[in-house]
PDB file of N, CA, C and O in Angstrom:
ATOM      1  N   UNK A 191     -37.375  19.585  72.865  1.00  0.00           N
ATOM      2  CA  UNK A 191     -38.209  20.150  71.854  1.00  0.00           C
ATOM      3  C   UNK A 191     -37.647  21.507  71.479  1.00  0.00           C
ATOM      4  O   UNK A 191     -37.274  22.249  72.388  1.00  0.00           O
ATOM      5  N   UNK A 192     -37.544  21.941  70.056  1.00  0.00           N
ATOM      6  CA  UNK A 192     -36.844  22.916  69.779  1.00  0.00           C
ATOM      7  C   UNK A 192     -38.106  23.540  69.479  1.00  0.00           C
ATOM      8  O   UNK A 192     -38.867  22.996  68.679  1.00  0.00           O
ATOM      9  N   UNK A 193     -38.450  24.792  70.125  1.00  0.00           N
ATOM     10  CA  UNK A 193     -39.741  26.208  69.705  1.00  0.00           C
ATOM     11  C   UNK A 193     -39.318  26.753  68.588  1.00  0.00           C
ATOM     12  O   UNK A 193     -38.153  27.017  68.886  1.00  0.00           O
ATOM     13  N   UNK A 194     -39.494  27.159  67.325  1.00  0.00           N
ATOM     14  CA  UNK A 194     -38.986  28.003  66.271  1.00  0.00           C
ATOM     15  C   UNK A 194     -39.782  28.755  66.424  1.00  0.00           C
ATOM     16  O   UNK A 194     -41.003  28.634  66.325  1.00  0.00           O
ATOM     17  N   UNK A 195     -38.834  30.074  66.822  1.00  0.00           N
ATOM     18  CA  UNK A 195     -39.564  31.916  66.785  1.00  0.00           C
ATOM     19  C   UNK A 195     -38.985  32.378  65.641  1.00  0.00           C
ATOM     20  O   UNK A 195     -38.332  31.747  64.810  1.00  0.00           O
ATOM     21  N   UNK A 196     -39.210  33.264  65.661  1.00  0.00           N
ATOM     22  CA  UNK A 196     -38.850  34.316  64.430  1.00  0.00           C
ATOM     23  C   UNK A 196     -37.887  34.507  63.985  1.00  0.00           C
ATOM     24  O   UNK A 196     -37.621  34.625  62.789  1.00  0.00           O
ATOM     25  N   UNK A 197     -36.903  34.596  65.276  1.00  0.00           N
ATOM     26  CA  UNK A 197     -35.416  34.607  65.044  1.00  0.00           C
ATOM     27  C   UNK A 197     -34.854  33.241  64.878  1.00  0.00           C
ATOM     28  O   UNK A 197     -33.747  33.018  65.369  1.00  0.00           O
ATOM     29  N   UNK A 198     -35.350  32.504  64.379  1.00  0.00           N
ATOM     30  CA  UNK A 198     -34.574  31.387  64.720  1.00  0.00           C
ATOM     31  C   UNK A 198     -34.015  31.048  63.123  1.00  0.00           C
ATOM     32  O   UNK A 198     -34.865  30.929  62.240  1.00  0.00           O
ATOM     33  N   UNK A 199     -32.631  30.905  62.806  1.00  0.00           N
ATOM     34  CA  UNK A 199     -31.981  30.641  61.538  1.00  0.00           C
ATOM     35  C   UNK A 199     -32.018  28.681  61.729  1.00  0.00           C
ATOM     36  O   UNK A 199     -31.841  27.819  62.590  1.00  0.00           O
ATOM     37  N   UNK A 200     -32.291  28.789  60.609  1.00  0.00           N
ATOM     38  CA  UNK A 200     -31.905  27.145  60.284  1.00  0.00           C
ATOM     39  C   UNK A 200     -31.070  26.753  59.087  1.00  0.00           C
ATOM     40  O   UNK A 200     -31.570  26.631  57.969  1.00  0.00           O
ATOM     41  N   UNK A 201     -29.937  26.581  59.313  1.00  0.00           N
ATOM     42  CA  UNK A 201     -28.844  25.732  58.030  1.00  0.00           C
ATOM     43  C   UNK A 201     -29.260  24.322  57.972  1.00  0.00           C
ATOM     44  O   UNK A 201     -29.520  23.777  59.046  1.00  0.00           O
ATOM     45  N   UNK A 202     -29.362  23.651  56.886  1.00  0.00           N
ATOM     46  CA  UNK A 202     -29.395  22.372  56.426  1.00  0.00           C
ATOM     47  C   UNK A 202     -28.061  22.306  55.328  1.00  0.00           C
ATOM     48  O   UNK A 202     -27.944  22.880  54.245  1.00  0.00           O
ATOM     49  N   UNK A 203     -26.905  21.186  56.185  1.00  0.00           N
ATOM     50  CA  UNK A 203     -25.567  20.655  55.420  1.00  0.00           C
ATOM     51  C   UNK A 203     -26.193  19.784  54.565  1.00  0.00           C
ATOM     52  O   UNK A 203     -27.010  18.987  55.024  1.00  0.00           O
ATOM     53  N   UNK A 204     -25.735  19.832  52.453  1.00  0.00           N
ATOM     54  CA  UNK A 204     -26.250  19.354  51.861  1.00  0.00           C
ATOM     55  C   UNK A 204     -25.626  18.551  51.688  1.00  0.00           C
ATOM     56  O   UNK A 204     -26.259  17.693  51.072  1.00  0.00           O
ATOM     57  N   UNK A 205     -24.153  18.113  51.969  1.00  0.00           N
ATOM     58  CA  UNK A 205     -23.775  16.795  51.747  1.00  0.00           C
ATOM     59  C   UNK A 205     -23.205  16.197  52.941  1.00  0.00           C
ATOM     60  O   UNK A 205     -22.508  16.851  53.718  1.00  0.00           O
ATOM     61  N   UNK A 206     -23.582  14.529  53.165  1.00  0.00           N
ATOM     62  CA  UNK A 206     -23.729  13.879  54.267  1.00  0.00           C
ATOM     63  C   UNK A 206     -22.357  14.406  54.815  1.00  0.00           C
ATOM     64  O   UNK A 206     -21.456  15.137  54.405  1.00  0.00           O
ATOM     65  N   UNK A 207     -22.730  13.436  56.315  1.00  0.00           N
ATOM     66  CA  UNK A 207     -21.779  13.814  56.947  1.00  0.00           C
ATOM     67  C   UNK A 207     -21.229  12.728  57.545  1.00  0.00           C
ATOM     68  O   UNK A 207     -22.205  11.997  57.378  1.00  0.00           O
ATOM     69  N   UNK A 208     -20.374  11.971  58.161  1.00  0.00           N
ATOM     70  CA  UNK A 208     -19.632  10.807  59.241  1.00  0.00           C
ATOM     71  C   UNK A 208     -20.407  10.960  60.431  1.00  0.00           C
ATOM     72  O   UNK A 208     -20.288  11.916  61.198  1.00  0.00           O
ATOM     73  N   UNK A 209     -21.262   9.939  60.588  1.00  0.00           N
ATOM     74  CA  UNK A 209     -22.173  10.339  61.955  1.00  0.00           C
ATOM     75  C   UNK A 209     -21.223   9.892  63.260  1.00  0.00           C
ATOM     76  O   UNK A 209     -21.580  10.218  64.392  1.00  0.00           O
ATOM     77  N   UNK A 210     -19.854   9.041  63.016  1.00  0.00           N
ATOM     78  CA  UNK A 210     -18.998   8.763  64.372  1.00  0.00           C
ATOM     79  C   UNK A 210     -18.809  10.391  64.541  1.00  0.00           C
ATOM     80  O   UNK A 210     -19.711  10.668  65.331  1.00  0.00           O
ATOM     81  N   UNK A 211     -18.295  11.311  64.304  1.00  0.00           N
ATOM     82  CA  UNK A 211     -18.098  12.438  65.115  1.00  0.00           C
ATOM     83  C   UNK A 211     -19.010  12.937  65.885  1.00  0.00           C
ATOM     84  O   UNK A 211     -20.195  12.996  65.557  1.00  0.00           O
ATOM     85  N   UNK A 212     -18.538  13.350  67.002  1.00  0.00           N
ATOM     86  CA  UNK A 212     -19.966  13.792  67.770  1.00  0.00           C
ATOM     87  C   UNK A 212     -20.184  15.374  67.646  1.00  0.00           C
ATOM     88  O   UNK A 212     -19.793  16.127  66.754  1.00  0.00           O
ATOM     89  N   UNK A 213     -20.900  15.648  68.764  1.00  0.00           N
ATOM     90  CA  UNK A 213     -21.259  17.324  68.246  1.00  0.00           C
ATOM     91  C   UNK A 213     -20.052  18.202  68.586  1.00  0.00           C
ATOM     92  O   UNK A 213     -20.282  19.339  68.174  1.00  0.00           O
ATOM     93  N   UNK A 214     -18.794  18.113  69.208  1.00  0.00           N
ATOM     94  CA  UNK A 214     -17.998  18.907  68.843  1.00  0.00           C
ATOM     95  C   UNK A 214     -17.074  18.823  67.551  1.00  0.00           C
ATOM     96  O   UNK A 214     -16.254  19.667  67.191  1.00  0.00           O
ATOM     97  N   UNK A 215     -17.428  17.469  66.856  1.00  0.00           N
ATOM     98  CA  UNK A 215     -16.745  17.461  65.458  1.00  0.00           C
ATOM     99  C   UNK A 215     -17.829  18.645  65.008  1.00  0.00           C
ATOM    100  O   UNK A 215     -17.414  19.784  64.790  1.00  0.00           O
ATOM    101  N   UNK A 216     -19.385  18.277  64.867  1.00  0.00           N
ATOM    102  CA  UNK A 216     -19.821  18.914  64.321  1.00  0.00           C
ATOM    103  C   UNK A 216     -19.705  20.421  64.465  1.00  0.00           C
ATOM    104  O   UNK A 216     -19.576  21.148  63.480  1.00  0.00           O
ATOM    105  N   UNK A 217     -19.755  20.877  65.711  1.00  0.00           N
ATOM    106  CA  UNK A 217     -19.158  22.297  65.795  1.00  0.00           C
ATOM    107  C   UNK A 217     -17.864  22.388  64.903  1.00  0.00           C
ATOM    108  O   UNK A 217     -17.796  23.028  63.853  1.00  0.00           O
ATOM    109  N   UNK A 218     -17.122  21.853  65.319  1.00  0.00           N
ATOM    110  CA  UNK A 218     -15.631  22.158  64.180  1.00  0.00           C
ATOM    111  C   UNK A 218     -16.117  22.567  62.483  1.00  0.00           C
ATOM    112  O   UNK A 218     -15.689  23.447  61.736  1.00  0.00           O
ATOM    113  N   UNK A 219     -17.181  21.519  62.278  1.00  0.00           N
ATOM    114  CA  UNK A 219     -17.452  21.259  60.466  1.00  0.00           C
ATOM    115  C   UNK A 219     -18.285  22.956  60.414  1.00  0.00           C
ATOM    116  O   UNK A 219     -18.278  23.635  59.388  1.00  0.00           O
ATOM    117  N   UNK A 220     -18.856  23.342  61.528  1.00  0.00           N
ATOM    118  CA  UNK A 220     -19.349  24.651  61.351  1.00  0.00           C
ATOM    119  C   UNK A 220     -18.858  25.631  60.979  1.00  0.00           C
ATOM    120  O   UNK A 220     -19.237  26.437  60.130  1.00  0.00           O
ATOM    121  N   UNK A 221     -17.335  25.586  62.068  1.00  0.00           N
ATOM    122  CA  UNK A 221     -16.384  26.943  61.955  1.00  0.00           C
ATOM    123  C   UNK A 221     -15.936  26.634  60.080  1.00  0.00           C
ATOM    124  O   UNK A 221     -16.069  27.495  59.210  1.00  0.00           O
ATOM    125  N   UNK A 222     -15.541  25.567  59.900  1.00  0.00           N
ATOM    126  CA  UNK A 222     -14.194  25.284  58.844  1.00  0.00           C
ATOM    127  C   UNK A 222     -15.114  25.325  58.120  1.00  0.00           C
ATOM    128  O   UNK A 222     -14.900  26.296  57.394  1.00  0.00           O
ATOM    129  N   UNK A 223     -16.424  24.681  57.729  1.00  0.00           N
ATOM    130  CA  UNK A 223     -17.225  24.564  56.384  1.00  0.00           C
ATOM    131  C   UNK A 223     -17.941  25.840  55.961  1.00  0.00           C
ATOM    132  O   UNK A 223     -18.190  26.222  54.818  1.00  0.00           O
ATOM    133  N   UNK A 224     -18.206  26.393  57.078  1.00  0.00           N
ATOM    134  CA  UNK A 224     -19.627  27.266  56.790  1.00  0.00           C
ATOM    135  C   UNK A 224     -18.911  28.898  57.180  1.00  0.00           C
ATOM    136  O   UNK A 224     -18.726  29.750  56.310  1.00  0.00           O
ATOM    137  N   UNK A 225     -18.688  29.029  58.151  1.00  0.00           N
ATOM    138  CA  UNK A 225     -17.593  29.794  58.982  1.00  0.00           C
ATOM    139  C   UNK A 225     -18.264  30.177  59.605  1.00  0.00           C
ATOM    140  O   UNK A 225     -18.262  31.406  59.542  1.00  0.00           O
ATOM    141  N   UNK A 226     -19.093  29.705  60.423  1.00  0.00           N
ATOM    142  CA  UNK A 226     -20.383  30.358  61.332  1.00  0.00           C
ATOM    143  C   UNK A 226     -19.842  30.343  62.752  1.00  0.00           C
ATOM    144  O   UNK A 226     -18.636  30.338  62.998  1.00  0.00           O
ATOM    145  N   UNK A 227     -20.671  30.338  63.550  1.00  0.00           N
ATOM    146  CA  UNK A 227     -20.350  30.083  65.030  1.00  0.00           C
ATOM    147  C   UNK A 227     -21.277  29.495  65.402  1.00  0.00           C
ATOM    148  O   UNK A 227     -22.438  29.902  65.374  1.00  0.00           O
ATOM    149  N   UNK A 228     -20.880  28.421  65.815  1.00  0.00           N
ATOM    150  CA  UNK A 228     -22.064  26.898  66.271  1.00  0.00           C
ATOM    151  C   UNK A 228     -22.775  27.329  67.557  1.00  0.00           C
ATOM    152  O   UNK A 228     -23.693  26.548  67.805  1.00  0.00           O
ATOM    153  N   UNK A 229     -22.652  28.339  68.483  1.00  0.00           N
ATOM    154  CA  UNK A 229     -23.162  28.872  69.640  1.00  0.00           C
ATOM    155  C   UNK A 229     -23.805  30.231  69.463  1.00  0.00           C
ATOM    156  O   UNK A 229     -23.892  31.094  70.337  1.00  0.00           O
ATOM    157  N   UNK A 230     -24.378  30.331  67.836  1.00  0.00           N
ATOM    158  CA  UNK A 230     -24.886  31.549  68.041  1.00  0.00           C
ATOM    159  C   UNK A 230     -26.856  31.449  68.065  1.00  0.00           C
ATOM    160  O   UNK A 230     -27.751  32.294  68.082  1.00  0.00           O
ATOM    161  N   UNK A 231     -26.820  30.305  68.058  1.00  0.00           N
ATOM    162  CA  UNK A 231     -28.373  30.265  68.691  1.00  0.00           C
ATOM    163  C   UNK A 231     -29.432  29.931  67.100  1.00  0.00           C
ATOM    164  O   UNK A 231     -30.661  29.967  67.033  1.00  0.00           O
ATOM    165  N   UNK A 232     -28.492  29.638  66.034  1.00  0.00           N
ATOM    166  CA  UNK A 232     -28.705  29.203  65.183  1.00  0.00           C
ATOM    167  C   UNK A 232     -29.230  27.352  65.075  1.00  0.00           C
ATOM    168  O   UNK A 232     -29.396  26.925  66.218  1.00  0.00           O
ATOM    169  N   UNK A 233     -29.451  26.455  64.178  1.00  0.00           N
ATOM    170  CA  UNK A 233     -30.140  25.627  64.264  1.00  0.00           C
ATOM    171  C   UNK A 233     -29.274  25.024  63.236  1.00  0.00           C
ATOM    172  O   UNK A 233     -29.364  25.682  62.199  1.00  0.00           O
ATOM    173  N   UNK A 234     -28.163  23.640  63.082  1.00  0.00           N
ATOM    174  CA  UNK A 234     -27.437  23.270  61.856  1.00  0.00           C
ATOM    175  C   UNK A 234     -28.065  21.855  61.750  1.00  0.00           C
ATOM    176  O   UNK A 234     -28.464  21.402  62.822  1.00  0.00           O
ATOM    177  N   UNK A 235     -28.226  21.076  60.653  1.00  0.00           N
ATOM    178  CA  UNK A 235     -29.122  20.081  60.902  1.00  0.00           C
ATOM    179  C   UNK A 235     -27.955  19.383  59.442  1.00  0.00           C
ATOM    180  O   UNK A 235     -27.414  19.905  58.467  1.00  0.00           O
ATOM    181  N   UNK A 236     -28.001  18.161  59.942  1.00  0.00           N
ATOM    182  CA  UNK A 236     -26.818  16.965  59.092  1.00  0.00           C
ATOM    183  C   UNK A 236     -27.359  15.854  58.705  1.00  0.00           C
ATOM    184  O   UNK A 236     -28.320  15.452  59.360  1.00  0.00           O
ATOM    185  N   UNK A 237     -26.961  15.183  57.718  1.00  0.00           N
ATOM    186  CA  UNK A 237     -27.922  13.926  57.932  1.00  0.00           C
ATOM    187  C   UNK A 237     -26.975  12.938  57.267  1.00  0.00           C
ATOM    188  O   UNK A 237     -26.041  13.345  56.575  1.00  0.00           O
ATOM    189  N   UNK A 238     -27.203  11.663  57.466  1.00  0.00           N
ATOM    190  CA  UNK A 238     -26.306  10.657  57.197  1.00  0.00           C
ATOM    191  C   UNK A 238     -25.845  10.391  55.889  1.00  0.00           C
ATOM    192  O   UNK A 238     -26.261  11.064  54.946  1.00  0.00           O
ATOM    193  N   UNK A 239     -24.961   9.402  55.723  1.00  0.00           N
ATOM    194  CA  UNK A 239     -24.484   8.851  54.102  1.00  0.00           C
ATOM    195  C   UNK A 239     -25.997   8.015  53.410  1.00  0.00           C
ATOM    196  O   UNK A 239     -26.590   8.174  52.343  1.00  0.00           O
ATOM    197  N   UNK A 240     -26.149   7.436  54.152  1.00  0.00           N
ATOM    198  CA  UNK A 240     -27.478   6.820  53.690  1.00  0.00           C
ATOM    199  C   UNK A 240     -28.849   7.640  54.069  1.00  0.00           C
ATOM    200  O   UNK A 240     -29.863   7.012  53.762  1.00  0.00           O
ATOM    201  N   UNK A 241     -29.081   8.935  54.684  1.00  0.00           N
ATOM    202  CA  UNK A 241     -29.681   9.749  54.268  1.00  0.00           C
ATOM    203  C   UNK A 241     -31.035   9.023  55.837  1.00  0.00           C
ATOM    204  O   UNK A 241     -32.123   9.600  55.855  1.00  0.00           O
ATOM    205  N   UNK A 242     -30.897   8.319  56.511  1.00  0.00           N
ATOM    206  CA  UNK A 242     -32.160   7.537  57.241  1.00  0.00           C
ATOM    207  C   UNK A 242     -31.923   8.404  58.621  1.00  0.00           C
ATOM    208  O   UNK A 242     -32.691   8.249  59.570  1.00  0.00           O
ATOM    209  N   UNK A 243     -30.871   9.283  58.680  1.00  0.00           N
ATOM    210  CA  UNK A 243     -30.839   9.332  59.932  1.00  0.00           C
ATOM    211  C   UNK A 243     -30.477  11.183  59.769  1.00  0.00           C
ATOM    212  O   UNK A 243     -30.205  11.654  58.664  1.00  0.00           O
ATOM    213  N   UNK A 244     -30.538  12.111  61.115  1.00  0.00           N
ATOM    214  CA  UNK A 244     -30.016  13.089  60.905  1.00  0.00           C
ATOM    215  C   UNK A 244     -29.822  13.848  62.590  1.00  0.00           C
ATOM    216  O   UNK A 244     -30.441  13.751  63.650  1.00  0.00           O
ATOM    217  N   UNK A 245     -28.811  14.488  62.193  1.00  0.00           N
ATOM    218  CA  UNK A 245     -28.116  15.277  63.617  1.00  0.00           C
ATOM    219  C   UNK A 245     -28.675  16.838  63.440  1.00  0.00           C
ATOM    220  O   UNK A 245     -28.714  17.566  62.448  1.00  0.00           O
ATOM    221  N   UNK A 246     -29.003  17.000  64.529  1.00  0.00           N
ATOM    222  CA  UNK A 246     -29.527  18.318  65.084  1.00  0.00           C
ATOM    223  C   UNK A 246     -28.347  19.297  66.038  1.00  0.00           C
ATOM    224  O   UNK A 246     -28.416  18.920  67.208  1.00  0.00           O
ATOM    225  N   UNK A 247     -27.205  20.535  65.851  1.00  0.00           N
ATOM    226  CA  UNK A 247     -26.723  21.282  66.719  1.00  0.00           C
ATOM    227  C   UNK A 247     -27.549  22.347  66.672  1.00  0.00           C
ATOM    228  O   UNK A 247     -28.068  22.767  65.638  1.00  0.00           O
ATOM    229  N   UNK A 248     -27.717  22.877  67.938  1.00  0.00           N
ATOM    230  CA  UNK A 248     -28.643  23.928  68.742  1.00  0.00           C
ATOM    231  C   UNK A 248     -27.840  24.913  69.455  1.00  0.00           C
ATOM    232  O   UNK A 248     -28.388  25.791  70.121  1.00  0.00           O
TER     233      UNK A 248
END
């Protein structure tokens, strides 16, 4: 269960993503797409080609 406090940032990626990569692809798509840092306590949220499904990095 994720608590959202005050500090808590949330990115939503607006275009799908390849759900075979797992969460260190997704860390990668963080640095290269966004240029963030996937370990900064931020919240990135992905969701499929067909849109039914979606990935959560924490």
């Amino acid at each position: 269960m994720i608590a959202p406090g005050a500090d808590l940032k949330i990115y939503i990626a607006t275009r799908p993503i390849d759900f075979r990569c797992g969460y260190d692809g997704l860390a990668a798509k963080v640095q290269q797409m966004l240029g963030l840092d996937p370990v900064s306590g931020a919240a990135f949220v992905f969701r499929s080609k067909r849109a039914d499904r979606i990935k959560i990095l924490v």
